[in-house]
Backbone as CSV, one residue per row, in Angstrom:
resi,resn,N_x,N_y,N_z,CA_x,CA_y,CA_z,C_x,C_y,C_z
1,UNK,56.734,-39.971,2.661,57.392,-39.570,3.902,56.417,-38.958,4.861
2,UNK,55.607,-38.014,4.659,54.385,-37.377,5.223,53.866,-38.492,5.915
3,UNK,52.721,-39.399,4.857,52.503,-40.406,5.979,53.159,-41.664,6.886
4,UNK,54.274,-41.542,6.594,55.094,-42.588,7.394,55.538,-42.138,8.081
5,UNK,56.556,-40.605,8.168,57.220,-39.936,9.477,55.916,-39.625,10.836
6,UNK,54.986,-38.745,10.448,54.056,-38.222,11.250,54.450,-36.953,12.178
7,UNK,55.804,-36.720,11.927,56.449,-35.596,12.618,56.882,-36.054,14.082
8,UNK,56.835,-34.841,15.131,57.483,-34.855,16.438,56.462,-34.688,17.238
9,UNK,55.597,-33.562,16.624,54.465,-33.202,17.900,54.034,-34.013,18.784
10,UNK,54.217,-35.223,18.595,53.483,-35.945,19.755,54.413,-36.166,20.780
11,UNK,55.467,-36.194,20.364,56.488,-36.144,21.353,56.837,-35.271,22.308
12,UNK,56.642,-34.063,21.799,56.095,-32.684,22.424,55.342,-33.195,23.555
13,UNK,54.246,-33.372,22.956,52.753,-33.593,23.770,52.776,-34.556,25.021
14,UNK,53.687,-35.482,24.339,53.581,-36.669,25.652,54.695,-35.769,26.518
15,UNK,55.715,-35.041,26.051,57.047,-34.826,27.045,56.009,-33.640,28.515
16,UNK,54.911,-32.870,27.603,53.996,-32.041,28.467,53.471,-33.023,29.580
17,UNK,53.029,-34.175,28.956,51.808,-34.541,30.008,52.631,-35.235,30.975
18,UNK,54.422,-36.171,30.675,54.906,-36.416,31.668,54.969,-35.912,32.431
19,UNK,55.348,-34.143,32.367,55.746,-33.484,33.308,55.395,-32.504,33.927
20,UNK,53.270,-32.723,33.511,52.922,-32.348,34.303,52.197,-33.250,35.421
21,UNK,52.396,-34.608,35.471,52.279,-35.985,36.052,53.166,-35.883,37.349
22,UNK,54.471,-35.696,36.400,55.753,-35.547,37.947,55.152,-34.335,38.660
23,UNK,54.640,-33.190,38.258,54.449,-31.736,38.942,52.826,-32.434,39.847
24,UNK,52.225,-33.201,39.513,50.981,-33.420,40.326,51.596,-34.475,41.268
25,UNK,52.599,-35.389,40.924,53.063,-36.169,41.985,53.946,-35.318,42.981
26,UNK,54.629,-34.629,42.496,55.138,-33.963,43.961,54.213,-32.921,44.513
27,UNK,53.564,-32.398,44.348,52.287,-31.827,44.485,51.831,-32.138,45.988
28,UNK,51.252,-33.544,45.085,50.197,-34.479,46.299,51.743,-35.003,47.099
29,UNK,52.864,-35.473,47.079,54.094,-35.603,47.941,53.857,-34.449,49.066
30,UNK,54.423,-33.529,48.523,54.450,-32.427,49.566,53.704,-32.108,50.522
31,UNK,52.522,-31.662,50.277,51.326,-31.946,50.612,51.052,-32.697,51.595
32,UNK,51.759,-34.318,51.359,51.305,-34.983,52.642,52.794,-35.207,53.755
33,UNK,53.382,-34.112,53.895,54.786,-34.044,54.383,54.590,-33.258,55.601
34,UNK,55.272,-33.766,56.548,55.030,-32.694,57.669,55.386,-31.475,57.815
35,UNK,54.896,-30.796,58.732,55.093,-29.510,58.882,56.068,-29.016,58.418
36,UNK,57.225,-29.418,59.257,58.743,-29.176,59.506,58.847,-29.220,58.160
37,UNK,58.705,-30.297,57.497,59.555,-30.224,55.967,59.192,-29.680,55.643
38,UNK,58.254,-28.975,55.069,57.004,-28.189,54.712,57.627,-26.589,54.695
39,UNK,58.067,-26.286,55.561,59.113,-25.235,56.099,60.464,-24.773,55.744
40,UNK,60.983,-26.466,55.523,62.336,-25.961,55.546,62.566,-26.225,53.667
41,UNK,61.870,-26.835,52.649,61.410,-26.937,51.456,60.896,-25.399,51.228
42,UNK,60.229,-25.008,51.923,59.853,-22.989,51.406,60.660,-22.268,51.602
43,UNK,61.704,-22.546,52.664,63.220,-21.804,52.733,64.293,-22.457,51.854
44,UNK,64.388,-23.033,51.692,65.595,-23.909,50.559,64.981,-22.673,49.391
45,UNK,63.663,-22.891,48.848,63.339,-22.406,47.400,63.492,-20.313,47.502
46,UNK,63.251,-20.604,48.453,63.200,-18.860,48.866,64.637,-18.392,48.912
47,UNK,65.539,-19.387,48.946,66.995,-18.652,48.841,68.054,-19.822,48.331
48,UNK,67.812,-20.752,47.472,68.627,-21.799,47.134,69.994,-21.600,46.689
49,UNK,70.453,-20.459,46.844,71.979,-20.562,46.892,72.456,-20.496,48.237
50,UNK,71.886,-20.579,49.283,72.705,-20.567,50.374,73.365,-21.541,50.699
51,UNK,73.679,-21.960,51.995,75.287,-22.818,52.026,73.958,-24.478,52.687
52,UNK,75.000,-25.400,52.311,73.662,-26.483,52.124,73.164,-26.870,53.890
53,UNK,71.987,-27.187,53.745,71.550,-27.527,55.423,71.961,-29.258,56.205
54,UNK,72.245,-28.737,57.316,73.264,-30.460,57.695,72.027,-30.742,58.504
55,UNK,72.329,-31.471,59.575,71.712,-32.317,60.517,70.146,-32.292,60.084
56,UNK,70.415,-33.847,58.536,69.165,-33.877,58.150,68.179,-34.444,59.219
57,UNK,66.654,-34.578,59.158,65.533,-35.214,59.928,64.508,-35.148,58.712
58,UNK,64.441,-37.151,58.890,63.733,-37.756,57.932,63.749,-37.460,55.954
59,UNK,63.251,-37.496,54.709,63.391,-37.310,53.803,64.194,-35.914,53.580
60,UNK,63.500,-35.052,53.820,64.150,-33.584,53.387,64.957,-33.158,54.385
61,UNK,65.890,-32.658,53.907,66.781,-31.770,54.781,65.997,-30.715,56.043
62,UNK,66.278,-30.548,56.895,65.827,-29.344,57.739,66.520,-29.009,58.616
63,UNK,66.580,-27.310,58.620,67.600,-26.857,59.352,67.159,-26.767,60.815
64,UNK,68.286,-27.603,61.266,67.753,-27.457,63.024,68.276,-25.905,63.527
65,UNK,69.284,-25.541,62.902,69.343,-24.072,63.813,68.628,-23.114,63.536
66,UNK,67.624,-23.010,62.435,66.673,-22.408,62.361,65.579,-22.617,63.669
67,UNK,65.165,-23.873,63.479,64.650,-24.019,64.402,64.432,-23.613,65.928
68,UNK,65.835,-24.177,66.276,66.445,-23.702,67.205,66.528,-22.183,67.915
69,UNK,66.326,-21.224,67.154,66.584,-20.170,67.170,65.142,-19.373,67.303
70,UNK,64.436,-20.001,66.405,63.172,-19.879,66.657,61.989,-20.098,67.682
71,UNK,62.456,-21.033,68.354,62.030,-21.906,69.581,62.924,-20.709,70.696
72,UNK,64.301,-20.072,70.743,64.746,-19.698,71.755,64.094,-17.972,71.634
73,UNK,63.545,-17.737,70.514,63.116,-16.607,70.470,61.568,-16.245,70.964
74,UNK,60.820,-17.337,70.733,59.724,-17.336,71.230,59.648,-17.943,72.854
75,UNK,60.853,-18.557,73.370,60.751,-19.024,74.740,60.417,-17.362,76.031
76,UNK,61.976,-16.524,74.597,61.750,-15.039,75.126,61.063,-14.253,75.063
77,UNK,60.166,-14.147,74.101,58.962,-13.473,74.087,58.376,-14.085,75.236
78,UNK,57.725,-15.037,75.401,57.075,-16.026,76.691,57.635,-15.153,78.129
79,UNK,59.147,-15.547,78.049,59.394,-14.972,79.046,59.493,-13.499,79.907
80,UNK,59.702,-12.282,78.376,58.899,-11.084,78.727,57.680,-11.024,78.726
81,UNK,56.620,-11.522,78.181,55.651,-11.548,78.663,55.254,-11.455,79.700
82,UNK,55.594,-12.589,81.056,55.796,-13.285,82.204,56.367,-12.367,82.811
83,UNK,57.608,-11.242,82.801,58.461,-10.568,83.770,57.445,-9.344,83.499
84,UNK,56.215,-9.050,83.100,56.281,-7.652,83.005,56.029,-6.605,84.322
85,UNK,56.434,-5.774,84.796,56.310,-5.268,85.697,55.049,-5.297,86.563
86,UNK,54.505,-5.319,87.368,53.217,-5.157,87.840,52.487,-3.840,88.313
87,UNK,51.765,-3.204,88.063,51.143,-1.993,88.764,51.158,-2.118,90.182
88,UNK,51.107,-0.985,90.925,50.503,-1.440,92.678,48.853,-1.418,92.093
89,UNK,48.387,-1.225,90.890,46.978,-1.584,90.624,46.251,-3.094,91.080
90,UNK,47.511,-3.804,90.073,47.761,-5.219,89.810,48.229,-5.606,90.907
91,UNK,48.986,-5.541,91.935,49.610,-6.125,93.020,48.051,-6.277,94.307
92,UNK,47.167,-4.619,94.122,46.384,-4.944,95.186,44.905,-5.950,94.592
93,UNK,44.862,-6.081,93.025,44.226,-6.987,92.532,44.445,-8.589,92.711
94,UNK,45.382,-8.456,92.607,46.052,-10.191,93.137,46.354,-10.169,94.768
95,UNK,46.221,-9.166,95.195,45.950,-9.645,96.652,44.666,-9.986,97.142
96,UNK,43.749,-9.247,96.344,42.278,-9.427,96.978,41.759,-10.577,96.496
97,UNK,42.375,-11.210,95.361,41.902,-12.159,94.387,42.092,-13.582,95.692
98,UNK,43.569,-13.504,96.182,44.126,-14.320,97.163,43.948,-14.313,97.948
99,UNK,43.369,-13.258,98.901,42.375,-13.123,99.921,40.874,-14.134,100.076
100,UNK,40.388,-13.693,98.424,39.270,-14.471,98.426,38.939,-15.800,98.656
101,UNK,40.273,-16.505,97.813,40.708,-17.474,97.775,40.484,-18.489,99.292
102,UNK,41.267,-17.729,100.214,41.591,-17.910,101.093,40.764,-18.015,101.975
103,UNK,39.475,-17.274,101.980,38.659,-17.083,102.922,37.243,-18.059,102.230
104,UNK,37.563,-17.973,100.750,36.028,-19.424,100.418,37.259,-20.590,101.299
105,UNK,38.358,-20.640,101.421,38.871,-22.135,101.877,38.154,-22.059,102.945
106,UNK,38.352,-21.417,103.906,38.137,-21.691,105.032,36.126,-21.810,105.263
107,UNK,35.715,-20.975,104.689,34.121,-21.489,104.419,33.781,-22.807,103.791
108,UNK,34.330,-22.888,102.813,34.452,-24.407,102.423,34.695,-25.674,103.482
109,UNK,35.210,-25.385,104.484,35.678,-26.199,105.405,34.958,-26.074,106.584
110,UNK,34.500,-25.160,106.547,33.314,-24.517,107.916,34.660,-24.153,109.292
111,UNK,35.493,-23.433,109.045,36.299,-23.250,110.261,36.276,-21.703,110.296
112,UNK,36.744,-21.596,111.644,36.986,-20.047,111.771,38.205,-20.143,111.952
113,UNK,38.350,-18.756,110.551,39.806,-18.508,110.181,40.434,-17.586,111.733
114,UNK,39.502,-16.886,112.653,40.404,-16.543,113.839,40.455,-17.338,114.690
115,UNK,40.326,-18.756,114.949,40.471,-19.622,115.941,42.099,-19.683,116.214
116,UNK,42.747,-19.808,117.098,44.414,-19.636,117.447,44.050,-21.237,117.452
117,UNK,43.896,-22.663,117.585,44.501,-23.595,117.116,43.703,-24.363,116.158
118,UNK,44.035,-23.979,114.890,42.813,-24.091,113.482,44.126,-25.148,112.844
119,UNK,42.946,-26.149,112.762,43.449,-27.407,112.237,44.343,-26.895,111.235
120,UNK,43.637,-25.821,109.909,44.477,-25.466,109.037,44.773,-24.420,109.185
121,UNK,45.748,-23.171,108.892,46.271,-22.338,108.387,46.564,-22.111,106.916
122,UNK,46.151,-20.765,106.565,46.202,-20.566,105.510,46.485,-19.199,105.317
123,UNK,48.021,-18.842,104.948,48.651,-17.649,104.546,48.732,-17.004,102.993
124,UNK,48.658,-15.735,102.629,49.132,-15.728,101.292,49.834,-14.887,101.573
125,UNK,50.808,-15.321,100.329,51.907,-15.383,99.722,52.496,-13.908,99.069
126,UNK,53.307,-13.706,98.799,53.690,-12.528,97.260,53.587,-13.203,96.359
127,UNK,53.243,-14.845,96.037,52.829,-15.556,94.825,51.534,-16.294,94.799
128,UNK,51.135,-16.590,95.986,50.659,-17.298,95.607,49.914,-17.809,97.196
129,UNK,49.536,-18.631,97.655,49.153,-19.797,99.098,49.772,-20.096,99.712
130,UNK,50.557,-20.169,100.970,50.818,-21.098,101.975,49.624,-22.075,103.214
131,UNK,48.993,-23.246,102.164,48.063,-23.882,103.473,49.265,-24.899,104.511
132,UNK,49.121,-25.183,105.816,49.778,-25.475,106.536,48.417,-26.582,106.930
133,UNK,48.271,-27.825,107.165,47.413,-28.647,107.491,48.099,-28.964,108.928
134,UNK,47.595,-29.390,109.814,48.245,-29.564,111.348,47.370,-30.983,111.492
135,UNK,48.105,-31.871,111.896,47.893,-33.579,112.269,47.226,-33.320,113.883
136,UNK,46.415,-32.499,114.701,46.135,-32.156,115.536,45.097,-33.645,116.297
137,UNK,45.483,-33.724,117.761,44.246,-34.779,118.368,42.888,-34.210,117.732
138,UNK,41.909,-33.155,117.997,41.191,-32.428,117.894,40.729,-33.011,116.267
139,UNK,41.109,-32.806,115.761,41.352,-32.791,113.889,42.063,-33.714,113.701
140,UNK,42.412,-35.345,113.428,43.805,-35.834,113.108,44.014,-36.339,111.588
141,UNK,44.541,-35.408,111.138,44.763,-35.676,109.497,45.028,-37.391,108.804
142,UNK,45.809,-38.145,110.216,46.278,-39.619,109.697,46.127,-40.191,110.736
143,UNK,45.601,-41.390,110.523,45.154,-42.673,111.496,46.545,-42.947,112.308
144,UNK,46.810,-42.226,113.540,48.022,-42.847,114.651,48.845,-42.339,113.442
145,UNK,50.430,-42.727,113.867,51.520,-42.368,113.047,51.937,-43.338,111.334
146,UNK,50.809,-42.884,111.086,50.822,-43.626,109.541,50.684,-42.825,108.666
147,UNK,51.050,-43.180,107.019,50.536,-42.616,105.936,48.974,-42.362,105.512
148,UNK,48.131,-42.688,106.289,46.866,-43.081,106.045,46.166,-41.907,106.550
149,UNK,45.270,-41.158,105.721,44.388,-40.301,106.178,43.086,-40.702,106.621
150,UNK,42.356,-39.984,107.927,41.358,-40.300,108.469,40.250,-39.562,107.262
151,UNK,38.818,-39.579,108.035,38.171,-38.718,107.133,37.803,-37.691,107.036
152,UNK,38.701,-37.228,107.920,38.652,-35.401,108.189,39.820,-35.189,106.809
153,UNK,41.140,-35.939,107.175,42.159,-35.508,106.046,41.443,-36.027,105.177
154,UNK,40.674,-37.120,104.361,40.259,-37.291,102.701,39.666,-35.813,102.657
155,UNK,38.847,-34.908,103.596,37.838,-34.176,103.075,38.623,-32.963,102.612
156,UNK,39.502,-33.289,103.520,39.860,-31.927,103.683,40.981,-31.536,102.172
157,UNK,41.678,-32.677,101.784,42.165,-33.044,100.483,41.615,-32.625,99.372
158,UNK,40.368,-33.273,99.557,39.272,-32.796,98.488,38.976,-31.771,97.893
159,UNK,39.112,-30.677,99.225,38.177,-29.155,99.408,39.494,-28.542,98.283
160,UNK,40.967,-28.627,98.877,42.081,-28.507,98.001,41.893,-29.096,96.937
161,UNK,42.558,-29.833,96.944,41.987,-30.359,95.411,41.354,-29.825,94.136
162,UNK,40.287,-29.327,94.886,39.068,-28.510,93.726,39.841,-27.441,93.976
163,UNK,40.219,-26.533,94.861,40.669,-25.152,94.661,41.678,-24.867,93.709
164,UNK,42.757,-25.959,93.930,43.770,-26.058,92.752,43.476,-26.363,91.701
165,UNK,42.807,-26.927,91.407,41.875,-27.012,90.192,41.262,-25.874,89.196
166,UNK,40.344,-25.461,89.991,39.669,-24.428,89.815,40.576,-22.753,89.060
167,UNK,41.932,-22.825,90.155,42.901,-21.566,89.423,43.743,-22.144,89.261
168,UNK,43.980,-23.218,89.063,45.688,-23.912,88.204,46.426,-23.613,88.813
169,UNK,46.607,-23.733,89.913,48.061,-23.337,90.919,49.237,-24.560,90.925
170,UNK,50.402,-24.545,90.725,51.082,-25.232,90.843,51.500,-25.454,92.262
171,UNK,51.628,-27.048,92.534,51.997,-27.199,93.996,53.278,-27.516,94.447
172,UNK,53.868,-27.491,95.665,54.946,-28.120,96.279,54.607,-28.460,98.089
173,UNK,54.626,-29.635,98.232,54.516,-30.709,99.209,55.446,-30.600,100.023
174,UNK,55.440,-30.284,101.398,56.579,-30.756,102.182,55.490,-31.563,103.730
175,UNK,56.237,-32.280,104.066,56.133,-33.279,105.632,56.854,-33.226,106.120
176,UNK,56.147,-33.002,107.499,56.682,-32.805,108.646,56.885,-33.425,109.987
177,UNK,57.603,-33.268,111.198,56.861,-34.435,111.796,57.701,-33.676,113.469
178,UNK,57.300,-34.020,114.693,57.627,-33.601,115.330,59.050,-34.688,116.145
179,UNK,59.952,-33.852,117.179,60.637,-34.748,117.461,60.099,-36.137,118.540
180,UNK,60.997,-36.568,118.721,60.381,-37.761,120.140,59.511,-38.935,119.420
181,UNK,58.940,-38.711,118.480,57.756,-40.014,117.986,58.780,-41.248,118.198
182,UNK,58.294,-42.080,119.156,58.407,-43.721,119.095,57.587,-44.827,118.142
183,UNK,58.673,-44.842,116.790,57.754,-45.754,115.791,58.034,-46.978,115.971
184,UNK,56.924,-48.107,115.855,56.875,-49.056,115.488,57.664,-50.285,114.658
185,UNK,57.894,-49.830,113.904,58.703,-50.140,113.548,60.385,-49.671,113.370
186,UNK,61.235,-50.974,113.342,62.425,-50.321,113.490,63.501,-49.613,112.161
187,UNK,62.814,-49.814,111.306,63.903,-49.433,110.823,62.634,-48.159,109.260
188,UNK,62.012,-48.105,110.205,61.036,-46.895,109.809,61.110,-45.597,111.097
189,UNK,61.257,-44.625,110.382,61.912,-43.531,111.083,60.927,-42.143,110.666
190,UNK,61.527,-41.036,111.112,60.654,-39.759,110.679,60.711,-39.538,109.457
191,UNK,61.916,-39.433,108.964,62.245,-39.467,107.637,61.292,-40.060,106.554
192,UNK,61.060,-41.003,107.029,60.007,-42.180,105.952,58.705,-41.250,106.268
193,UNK,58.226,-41.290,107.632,56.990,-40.882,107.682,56.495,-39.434,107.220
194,UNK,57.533,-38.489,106.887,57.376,-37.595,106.866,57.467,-37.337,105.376
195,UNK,58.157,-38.472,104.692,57.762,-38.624,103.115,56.904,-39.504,102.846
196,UNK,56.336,-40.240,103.612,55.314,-40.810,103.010,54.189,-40.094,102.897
197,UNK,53.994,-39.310,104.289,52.839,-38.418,104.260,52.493,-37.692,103.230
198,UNK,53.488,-36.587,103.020,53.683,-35.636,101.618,53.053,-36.330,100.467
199,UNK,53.994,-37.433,100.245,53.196,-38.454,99.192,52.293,-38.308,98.738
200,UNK,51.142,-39.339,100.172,49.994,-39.651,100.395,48.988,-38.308,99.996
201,UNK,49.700,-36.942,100.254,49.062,-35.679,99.846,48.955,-35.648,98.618
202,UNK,50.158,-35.772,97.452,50.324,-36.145,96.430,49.083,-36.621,95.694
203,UNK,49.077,-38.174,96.258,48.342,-39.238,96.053,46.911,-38.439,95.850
204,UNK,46.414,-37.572,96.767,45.213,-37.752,97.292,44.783,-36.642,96.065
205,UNK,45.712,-35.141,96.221,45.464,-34.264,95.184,45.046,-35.163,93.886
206,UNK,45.969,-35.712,93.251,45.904,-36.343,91.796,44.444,-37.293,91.555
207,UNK,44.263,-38.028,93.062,43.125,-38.717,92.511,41.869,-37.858,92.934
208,UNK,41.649,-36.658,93.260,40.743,-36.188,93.286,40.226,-35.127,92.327
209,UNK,41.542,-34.406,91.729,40.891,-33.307,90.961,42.288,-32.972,89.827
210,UNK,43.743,-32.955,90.981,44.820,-32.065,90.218,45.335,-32.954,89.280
211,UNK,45.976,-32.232,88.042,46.619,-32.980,87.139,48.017,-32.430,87.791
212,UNK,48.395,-34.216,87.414,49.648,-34.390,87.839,51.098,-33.376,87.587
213,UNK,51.213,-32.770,86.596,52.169,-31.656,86.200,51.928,-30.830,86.925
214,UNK,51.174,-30.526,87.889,51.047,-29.332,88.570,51.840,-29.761,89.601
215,UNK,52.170,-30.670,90.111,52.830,-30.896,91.656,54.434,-30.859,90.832
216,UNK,55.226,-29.870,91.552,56.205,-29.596,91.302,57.361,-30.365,92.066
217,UNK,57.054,-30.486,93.246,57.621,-30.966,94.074,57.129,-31.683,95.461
218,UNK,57.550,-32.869,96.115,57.577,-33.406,97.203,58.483,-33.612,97.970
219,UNK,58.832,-33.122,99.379,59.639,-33.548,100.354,59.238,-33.982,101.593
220,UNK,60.132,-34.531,102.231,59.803,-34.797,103.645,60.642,-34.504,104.576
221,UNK,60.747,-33.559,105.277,61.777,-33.004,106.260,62.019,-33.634,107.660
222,UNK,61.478,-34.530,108.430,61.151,-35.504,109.185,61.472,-34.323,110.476
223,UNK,61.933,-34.232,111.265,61.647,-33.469,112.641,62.538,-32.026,112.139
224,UNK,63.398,-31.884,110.968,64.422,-30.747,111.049,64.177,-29.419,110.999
225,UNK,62.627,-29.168,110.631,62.392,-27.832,110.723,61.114,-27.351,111.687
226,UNK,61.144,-27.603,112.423,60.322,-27.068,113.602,59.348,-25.704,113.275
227,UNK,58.046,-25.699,113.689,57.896,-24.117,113.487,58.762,-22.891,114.353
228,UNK,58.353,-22.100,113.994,59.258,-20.958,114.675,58.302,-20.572,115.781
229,UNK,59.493,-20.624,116.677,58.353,-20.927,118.751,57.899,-21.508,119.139
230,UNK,58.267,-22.618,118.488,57.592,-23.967,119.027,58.992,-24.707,119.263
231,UNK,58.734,-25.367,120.506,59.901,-26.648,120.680,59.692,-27.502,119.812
232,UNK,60.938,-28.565,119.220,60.775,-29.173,118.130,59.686,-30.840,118.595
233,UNK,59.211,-31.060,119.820,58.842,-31.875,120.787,56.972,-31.427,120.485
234,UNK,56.948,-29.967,120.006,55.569,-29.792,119.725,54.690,-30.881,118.676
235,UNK,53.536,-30.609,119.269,52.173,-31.261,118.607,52.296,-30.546,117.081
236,UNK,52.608,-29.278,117.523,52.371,-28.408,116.223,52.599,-29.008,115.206
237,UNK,54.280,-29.509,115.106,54.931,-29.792,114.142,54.401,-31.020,113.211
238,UNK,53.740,-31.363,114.234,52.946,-32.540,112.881,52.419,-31.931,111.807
239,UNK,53.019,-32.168,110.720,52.148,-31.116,109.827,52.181,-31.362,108.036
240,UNK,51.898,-30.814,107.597,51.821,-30.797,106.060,51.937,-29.757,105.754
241,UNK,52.774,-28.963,104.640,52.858,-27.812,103.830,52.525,-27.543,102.637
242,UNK,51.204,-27.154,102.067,51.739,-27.096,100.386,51.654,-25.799,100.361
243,UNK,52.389,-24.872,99.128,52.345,-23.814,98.952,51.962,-24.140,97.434
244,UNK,50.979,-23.056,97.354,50.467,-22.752,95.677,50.915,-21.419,95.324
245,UNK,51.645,-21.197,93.938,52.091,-20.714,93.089,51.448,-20.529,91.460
246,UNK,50.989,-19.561,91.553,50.550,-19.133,90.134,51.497,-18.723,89.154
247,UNK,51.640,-19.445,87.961,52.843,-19.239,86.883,52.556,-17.810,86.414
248,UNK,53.284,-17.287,85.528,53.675,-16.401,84.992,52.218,-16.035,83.926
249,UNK,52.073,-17.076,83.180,51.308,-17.011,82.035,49.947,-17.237,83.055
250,UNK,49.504,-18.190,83.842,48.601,-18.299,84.627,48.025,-16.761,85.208
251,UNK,48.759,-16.470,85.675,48.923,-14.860,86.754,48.842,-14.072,85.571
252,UNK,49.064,-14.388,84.191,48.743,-12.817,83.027,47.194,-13.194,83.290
253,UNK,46.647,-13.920,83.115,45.145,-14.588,82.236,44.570,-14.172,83.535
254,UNK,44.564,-14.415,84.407,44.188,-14.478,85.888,43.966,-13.049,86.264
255,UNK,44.964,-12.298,85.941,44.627,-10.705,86.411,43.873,-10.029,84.884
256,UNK,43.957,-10.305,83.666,42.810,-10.047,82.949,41.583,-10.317,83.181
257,UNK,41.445,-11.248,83.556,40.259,-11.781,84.112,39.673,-10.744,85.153
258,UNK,40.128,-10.503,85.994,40.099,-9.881,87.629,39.416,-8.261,86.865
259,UNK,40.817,-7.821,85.772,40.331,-6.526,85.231,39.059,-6.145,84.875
260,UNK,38.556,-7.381,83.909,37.244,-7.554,83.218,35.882,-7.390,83.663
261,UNK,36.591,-8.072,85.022,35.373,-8.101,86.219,35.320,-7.077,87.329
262,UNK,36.182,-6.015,86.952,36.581,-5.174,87.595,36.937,-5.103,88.901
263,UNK,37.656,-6.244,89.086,38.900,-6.815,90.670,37.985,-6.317,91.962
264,UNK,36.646,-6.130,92.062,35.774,-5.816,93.234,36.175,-7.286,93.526
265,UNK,35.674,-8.807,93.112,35.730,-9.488,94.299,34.678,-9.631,95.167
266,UNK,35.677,-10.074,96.376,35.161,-10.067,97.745,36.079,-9.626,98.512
267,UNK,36.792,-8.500,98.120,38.194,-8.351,99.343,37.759,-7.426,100.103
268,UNK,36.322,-6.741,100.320,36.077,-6.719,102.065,35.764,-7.419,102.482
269,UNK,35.342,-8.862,102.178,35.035,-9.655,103.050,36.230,-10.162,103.417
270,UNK,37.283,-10.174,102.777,38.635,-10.662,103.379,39.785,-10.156,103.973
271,UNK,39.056,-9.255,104.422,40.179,-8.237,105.268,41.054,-8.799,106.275
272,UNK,40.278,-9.496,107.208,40.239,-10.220,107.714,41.719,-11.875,107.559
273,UNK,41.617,-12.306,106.374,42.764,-13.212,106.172,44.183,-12.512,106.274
274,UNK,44.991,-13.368,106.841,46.715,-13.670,106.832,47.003,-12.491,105.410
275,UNK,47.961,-11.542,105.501,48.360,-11.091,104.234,49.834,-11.345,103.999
């Protein structure tokens, strides 16, 4: 019997090595599983009597309201972050910062920012930029009443372009246009021209420097908003608007920065700019 039974042990032995075969196959499984599962497999084991998880995604179960909850909690952190109060430390730091801003534009461009009819204007904001581009004889941003910029407007595109660049400002586009224009065509109106223009601003930002997520918005207002004191019949109104806006998270990094460098600047040299 001895040598014919041979006993069990091996049975033992093999039942070990199956199962430590299955324990190296889910192992290397897991392992190559994404994140998410990855997650919601360490919470299942961390409390496996809880009540079972629904709205599966892909092999393993995962709880989306975890998720969910998690994502809305960190949106809020983000977003206190972003609201935190500002010092008048911080307020006259981001003014001088926007000052500066404001006044390399206009060096960049070689204009004098006190000239009373300056192709551009350039105001700041409580956020951020208001440049105002003016379609002027003198300066004419677009070839006659077209979408088409001359090569004063490509340059002048450009000079923007890099600035937005440079501090990540988010943009918004508006066109403008004065009343009375006799177009060419008939069934092209202010309306069109005054969105095409914006556009064409669009256009010009993206292929020169800005990434596209930054332009928030484009409109074209065609004769309806006139400047203020000007007849709506003015030259003025030919115009372009973008305003730049520094985000929340942008404007934290941005005034650390300023701190670091200790927010001197150049804001006596910009005393001088629009506040």
């Amino acid at each position: 019997m001895a040598a014919g039974g041979g006993g069990g042990a091996w049975k033992v032995a093999y039942a070990d090595f199956v199962t430590a075969m299955m324990a190296l196959f889910m192992v290397l499984w897991i392992s190559a599983q994404d994140k998410k599962i990855l997650i919601a497999t360490s919470k299942y084991f961390q409390n496996p009597f809880s009540s079972p998880m629904v709205d599966h995604s892909g092999i393993m179960p995962f709880n989306k309201d975890n998720q969910q909850q998690s994502s809305s909690e960190g949106k809020k952190d983000d977003e206190s972050a972003g609201k935190e109060k500002p010092t008048d430390k911080d307020k006259q730091i981001q003014l001088s910062f926007l000052n500066s801003v404001a006044a390399d534009f206009y060096r960049l461009l070689h204009l004098d920012e006190n000239l009373d009819q300056k192709p551009i204007d350039v105001q700041v904001t409580s956020d951020g930029l208001r440049l105002t581009l003016f379609d002027r004889a003198q300066h004419p941003l677009f070839e006659g009443d077209s979408a088409d910029f001359t090569e004063w407007g490509r340059f002048v595109m450009q000079s923007i372009a890099w600035t937005i660049d440079r501090h990540h400002f988010r943009v918004t586009i508006d066109g403008h246009t004065k009343s009375g224009l006799e177009m060419k065509k008939e069934d092209y109106g202010l309306w069109e021209l005054s969105s095409d223009r914006a556009n064409a601003a669009r256009r010009a930002l993206v292929h020169y420097a800005v990434e596209a997520n930054l332009i928030e918005r484009v409109t074209g207002y065609a004769d309806t908003r006139p400047l203020e004191g000007q007849p709506p019949t003015a030259d003025a109104n030919q115009r372009i608007t973008l305003s730049l806006t520094l985000t929340a998270k942008n404007r934290a990094a941005k005034m650390a920065e300023l701190r670091g460098l200790g927010s001197s600047g150049r804001a006596g040299d910009t005393a001088s700019t629009h506040p």
